[in-house]
Each structure stands twice: as structure tokens, then as C-alpha cells.
XYZ file of C-alpha atoms in Angstrom:
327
model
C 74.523 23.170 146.898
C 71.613 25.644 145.932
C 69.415 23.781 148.060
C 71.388 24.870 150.876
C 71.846 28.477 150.433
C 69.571 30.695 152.472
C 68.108 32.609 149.329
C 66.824 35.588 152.317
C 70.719 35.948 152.935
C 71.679 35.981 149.491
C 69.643 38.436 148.131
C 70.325 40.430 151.372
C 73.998 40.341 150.133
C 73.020 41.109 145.967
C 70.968 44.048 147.206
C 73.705 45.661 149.554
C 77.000 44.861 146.975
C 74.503 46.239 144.294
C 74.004 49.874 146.504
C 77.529 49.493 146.965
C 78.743 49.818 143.785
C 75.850 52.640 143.190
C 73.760 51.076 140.096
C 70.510 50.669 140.448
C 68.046 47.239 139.518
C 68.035 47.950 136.016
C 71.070 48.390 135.178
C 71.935 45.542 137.257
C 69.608 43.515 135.350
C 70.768 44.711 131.558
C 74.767 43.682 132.884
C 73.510 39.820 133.487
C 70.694 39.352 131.321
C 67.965 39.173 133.615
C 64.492 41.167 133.582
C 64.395 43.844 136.437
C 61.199 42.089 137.740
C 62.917 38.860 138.442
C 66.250 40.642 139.594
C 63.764 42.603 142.336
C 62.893 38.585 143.720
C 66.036 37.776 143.797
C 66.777 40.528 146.408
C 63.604 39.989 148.051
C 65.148 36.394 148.344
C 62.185 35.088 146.666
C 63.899 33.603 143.494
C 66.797 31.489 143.526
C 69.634 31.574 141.224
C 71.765 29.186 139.105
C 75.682 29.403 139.195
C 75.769 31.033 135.949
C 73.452 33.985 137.229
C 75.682 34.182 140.665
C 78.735 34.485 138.200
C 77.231 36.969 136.287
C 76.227 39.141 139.533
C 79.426 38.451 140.904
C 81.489 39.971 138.356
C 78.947 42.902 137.845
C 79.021 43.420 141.268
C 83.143 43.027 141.797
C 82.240 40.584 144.871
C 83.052 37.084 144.762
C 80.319 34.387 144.573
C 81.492 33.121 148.446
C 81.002 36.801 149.276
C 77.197 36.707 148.210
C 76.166 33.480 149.419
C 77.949 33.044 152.868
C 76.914 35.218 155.776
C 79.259 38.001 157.183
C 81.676 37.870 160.249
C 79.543 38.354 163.166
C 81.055 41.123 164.202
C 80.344 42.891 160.938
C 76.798 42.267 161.299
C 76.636 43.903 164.571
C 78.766 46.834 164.385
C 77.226 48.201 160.760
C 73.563 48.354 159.831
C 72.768 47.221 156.660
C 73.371 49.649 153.675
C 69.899 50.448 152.165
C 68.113 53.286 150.030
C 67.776 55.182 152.740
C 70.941 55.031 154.445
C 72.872 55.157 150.621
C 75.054 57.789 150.604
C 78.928 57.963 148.876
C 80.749 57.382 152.148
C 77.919 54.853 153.306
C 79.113 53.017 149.672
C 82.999 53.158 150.502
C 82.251 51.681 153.685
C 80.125 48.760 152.238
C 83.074 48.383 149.581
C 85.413 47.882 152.534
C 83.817 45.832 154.126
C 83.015 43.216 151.312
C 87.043 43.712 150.575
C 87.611 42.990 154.455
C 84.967 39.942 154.142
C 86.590 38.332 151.476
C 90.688 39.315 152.788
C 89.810 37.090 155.861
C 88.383 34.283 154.232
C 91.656 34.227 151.974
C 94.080 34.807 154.871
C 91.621 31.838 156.402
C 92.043 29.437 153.614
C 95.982 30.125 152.973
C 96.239 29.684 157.305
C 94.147 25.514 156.329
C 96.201 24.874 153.866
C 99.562 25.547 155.553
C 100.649 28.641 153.132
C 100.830 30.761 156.328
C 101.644 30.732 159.676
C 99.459 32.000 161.931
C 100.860 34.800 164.672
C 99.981 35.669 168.212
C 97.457 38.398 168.381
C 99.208 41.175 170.570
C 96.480 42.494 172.982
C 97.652 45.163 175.273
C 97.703 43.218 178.998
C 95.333 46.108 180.771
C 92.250 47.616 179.607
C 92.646 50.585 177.723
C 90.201 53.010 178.067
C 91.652 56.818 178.006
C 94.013 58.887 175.322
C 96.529 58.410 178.727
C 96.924 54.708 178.714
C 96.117 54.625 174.775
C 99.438 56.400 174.473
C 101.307 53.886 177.272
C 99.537 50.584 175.053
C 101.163 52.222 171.478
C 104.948 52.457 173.455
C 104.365 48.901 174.711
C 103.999 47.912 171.024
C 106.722 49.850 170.188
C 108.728 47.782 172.908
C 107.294 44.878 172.043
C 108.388 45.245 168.003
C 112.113 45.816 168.985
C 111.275 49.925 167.627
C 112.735 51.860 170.606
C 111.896 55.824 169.790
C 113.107 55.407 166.093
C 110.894 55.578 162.633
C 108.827 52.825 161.944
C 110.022 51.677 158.669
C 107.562 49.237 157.391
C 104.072 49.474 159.354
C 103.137 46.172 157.295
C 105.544 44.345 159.063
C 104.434 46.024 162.351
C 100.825 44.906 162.039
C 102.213 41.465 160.544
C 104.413 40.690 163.710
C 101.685 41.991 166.101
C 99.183 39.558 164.303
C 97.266 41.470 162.046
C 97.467 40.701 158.416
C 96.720 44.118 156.307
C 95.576 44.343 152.798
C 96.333 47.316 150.290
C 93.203 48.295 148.153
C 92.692 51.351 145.760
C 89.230 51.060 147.216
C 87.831 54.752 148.461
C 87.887 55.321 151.908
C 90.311 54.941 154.731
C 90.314 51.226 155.994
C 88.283 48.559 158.072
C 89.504 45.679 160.375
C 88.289 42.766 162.509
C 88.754 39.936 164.827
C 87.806 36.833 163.516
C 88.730 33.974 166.497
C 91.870 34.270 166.414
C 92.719 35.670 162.877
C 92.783 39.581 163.017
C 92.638 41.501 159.196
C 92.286 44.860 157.876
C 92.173 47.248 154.502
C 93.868 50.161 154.190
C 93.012 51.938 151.053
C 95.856 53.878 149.189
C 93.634 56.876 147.604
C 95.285 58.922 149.924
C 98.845 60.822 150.965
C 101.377 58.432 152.211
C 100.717 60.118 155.960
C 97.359 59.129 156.381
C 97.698 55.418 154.856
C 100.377 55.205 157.606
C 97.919 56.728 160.585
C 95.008 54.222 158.491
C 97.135 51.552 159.538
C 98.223 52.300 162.960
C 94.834 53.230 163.696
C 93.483 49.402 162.342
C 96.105 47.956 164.614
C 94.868 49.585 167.916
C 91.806 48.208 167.229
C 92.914 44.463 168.278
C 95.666 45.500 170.323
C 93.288 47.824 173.073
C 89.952 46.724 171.760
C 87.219 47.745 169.851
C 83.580 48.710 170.715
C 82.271 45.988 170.320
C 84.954 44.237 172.915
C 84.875 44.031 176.756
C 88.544 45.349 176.338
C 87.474 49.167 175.788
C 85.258 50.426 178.509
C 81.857 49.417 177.163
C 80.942 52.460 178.550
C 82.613 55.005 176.182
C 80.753 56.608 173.827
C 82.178 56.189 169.793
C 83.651 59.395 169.557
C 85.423 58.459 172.768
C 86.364 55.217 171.602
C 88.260 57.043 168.346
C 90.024 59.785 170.516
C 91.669 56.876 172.147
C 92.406 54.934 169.090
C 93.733 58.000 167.781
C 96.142 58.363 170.436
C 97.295 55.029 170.294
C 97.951 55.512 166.572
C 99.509 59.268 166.982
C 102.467 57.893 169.478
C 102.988 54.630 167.677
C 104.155 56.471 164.246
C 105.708 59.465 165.953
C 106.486 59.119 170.126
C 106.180 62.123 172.463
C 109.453 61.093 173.762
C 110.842 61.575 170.648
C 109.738 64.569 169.221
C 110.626 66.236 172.730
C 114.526 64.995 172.533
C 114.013 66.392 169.279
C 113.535 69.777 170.501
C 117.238 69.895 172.098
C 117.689 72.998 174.259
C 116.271 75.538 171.721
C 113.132 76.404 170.243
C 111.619 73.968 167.786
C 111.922 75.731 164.580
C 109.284 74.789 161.390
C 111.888 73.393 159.276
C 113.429 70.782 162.049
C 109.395 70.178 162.371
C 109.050 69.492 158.738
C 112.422 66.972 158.620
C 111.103 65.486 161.926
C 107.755 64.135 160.101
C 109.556 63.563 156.925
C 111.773 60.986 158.473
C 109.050 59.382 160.728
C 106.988 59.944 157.476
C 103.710 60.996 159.676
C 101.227 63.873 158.596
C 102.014 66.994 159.145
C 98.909 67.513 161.298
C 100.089 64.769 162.881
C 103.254 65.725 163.635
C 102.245 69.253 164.880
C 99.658 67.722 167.408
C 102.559 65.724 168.810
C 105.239 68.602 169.028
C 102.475 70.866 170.656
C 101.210 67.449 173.517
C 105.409 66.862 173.496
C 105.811 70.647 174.684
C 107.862 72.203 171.956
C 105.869 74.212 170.452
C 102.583 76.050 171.695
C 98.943 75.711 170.555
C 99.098 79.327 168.594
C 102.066 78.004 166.812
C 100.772 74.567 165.720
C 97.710 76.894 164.491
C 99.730 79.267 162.276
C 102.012 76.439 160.899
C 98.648 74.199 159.799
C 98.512 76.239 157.062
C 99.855 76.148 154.249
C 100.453 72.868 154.594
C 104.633 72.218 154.041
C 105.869 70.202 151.099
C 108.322 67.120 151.578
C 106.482 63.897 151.864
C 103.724 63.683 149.417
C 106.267 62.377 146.751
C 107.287 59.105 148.806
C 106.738 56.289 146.304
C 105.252 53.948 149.124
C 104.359 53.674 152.557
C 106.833 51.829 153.982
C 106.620 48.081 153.193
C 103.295 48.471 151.500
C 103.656 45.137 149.995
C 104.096 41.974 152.700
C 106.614 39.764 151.601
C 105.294 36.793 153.614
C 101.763 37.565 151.939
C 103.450 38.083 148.400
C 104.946 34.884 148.506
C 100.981 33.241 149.614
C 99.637 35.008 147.001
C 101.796 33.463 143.696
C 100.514 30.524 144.923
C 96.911 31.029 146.053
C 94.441 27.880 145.455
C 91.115 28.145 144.193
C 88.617 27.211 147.409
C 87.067 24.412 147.077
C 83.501 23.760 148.114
């Protein structure tokens, strides 16, 4: 098998999980018993190693040994430049840590799908090209149609992303999440170091990605710039947890008061900031208002235990049973 392995792509890999995990060569070195000198080749790609040393850097470097000697998803490679010294910065390192967790979460949803464990599902992909906040808004209420949800709380968003194709992993990795299209296999990360709200708008906003299209897709006007492409993402995530529609009914025929506000996210168990931009596009309330209610921020949802369906039961079951991959 080593004399297979592009050594060039493996050190590539060593070097970028090693920046990842912020240590430098010498420390690396000490952890697996090798001399800095030799360690420095080995990322150069000019020494090859043994399958003891790739265990070794493997565990040091919390990345599995298929991680570190298989190239990335294509799309990876061309949507993130390489992490480096001079690009090496914390949230440049949570990315790079999502990404290896998103690398590896597709090749196990990929192995579970060849061995029969799982089913795979239909990728949903919005029938018209998406390309504004407008028709952003219109593709997250023709999932919502789709999923059977009406104008109601979303209870689970797991099983959301799971019935529109996307199969979502949980990390207590930094950062907010990652996702990607793989032929037909679509995966993401959603990291829980943060309030139940935005794990929930993590995941909805993972989901529009290969429901409307990401940059890197013919599906989003090529054309939009990337802050462009995340207003509309945004939107699509904003009316999927918490519709215009309904926060308007909610309104009734008098003013929306703070409090109804507060019980209004609490049971569609959005953000607050979330749920004040859509009272204030909805109508009930005016842009002063949602500026004087952003602060202090209200109390009643930070103590939900979970997200709602953080763990997948279909992916639960896989996972008691997960095989070693074979070579």
C-alpha cells in the first residue's frame, strides 16, 4: 500500500491537521517519537512513513489515518485554500477542524450507504434557481411543504435535514458547521459549543446549501458575490425555523408585545435575534423596536437540554454497528 500513496498529498494533509490542531513541528515530533528534521520531510512529502508512524500522527493529530492519506472531496479543495503559517489564525483552525470532521463524516455515511446499513435519500433541490433573499424565503416554505411542517415549530431539524437528504453530524468541535455534496450523498457538522438557537439556524443554514445551491454550484447565480450568497442562505434558514406567515398570525389584531415575542421564539426555539428580524420583515413590530428589544437579550431558551432531535435515530442505530473499513 505505501507504494501507492502520493507522499506530496500526505504530508500536505500532516502539515494542515498539524496547524489545525495549533502545535507546532516539535512538539509534533516529541508526541510520535520522531526527530523534528525528519518530521519537516515528511511534510515536505519527501520521507515516507510506516503504518506505525501514520498511527502515531493520527492519534496526535485526532484525524484518522484514511483522513491523511486520501485526498479531499473536490469540492473542498476548491472552495478553501489550504491552511498554512500564514493564513493560521484560531477561526482559520476551527474551520480546518471542520472540515477534516466533515471529510471523514462522509466517508462513514459512504461506507455504512456500501454496506447496506443505510438507505440512501433523495437530495431535495429546490426546482428553480434561487438567487435572491425573495425566492430564498419561497425555496425554505417549499421545504416546509415538502416535510409535511405547515406554519408549525420544527421539532427535530435532524430529521428535517435527514428526510430532505442530508445526513448531519453533532461535534463539540469550535465553530459553527460545514457541509457538502458529494455525488449524490450530501453531509454536514454542526458544532454544539453554542446556544441551542444558533445550532438550530447552523443547521438550517447547512441545509440551504444543497437545497438552493452553493457557490460553487450553477444553482446560485454564479454571479453573486459571497456575502450575497450568505444573505440568501440566511433567508432561507430565517423562514424555515420561524415563517413570516407565522409570526404575522401571531400578531392577532393588537400590537405585538415583548413577552408574546419571547414565547413566540421559545416555542419555535429560534434566536432571539432571529426572531426579532422576522417579527420586524413579518410587520409587527418596527425597526426602532426590534433595536431597543436586542438588548438585553431575554431569558427562556438557553436552558433547553437539546436541539430538537440532536441525536438521529436512523444514524444511532448505524453507528452500534459501524465496521472497521477495510482496505
Amino acid at each position: 500500500m505505501a507504494e501507492d500513496l502520493n507522499w506530496q498529498l500526505v504530508g500536505e494533509q500532516v502539515r494542515q491537521a498539524r496547524l489545525s490542531v495549533g502545535i507546532s513541528q516539535q512538539d509534533l515530533a516529541s508526541v510520535v517519537g520522531l526527530d523534528r528534521t525528519m518530521l519537516a520531510k515528511v511534510e515536505a512529502g519527501h520521507r515516507r512513513l510506516d503504518g506505525l508512524e501514520l498511527a502515531r500522527l493520527a492519534r496526535a493529530l485526532r484525524a484518522s489515518m484514511e483522513y491523511l492519506i486520501e485526498p479531499r472531496p473536490a469540492v473542498l479543495s476548491r472552495r478553501a485554500a489550504p491552511l498554512t503559517e500564514e493564513t493560521d489564525t484560531a477561526a482559520a483552525r476551527s474551520s480546518e477542524r471542520l472540515e477534516i470532521a466533515l471529510t471523514e463524516w462522509l466517508r462513514n455515511v459512504q461506507q455504512l450507504i456500501a454496506l447496506d446499513l443505510l438507505q440512501t435519500r433523495p437530495l431535495l433541490r429546490h426546482p428553480q434557481p434561487v438567487t435572491s433573499e425573495a425566492e430564498a424565503r419561497l425555496a425554505a416554505s417549499w421545504v416546509r411543504q415538502q416535510a409535511g411542517l405547515g406554519d408549525g415549530p420544527i421539532g427535530s431539524m435532524m430529521n428535517v435535514c435527514e428526510g430532505a437528504g442530508q445526513w448531519v453530524l453533532v461535534t463539540d468541535l469550535p465553530g459553527d458547521g460545514a457541509s457538502l455534496v458529494d455525488g449524490d450523498i450530501a453531509v454536514a457538522v454542526v458544532s454544539t459549543m453554542g446556544d441551542p438557537g444558533r445550532r438550530r439556524a447552523t443547521a438550517a443554514h447547512e441545509l440551504g446549501d444543497p437545497i438552493v445551491g452553493d457557490e460553487y454550484s450553477s444553482d446560485l447565480g454564479v454571479s453573486n458575490s459571497r456575502a450575497d450568497r450568505e444573505a440568501v442562505i440566511d433567508a432561507f434558514a430565517a423562514e424555515l425555523l420561524l415563517p413570516v406567515q407565522a409570526v404575522a398570525a401571531a400578531g392577532g389584531t393588537g400590537p405585538m408585545t415583548r413577552a408574546r415575542l419571547v414565547e413566540f421564539a421559545a416555542r419555535y426555539r429560534t434566536s432571539w435575534l432571529l426572531a426579532l428580524r422576522q417579527a420586524e420583515r413579518a410587520g409587527v413590530i418596527g425597526g426602532p423596536t426590534r433595536r431597543s428589544w436586542s438588548e438585553p437579550r431575554p431569558r427562556g431558551w438557553n436552558s433547553w437540554r437539546h436541539w430538537g432531535g440532536l441525536h438521529s435515530p436512523t444514524l444511532t442505530r448505524c453507528a452500534c454497528r459501524r465496521p472497521t473499513r477495510r482496505r
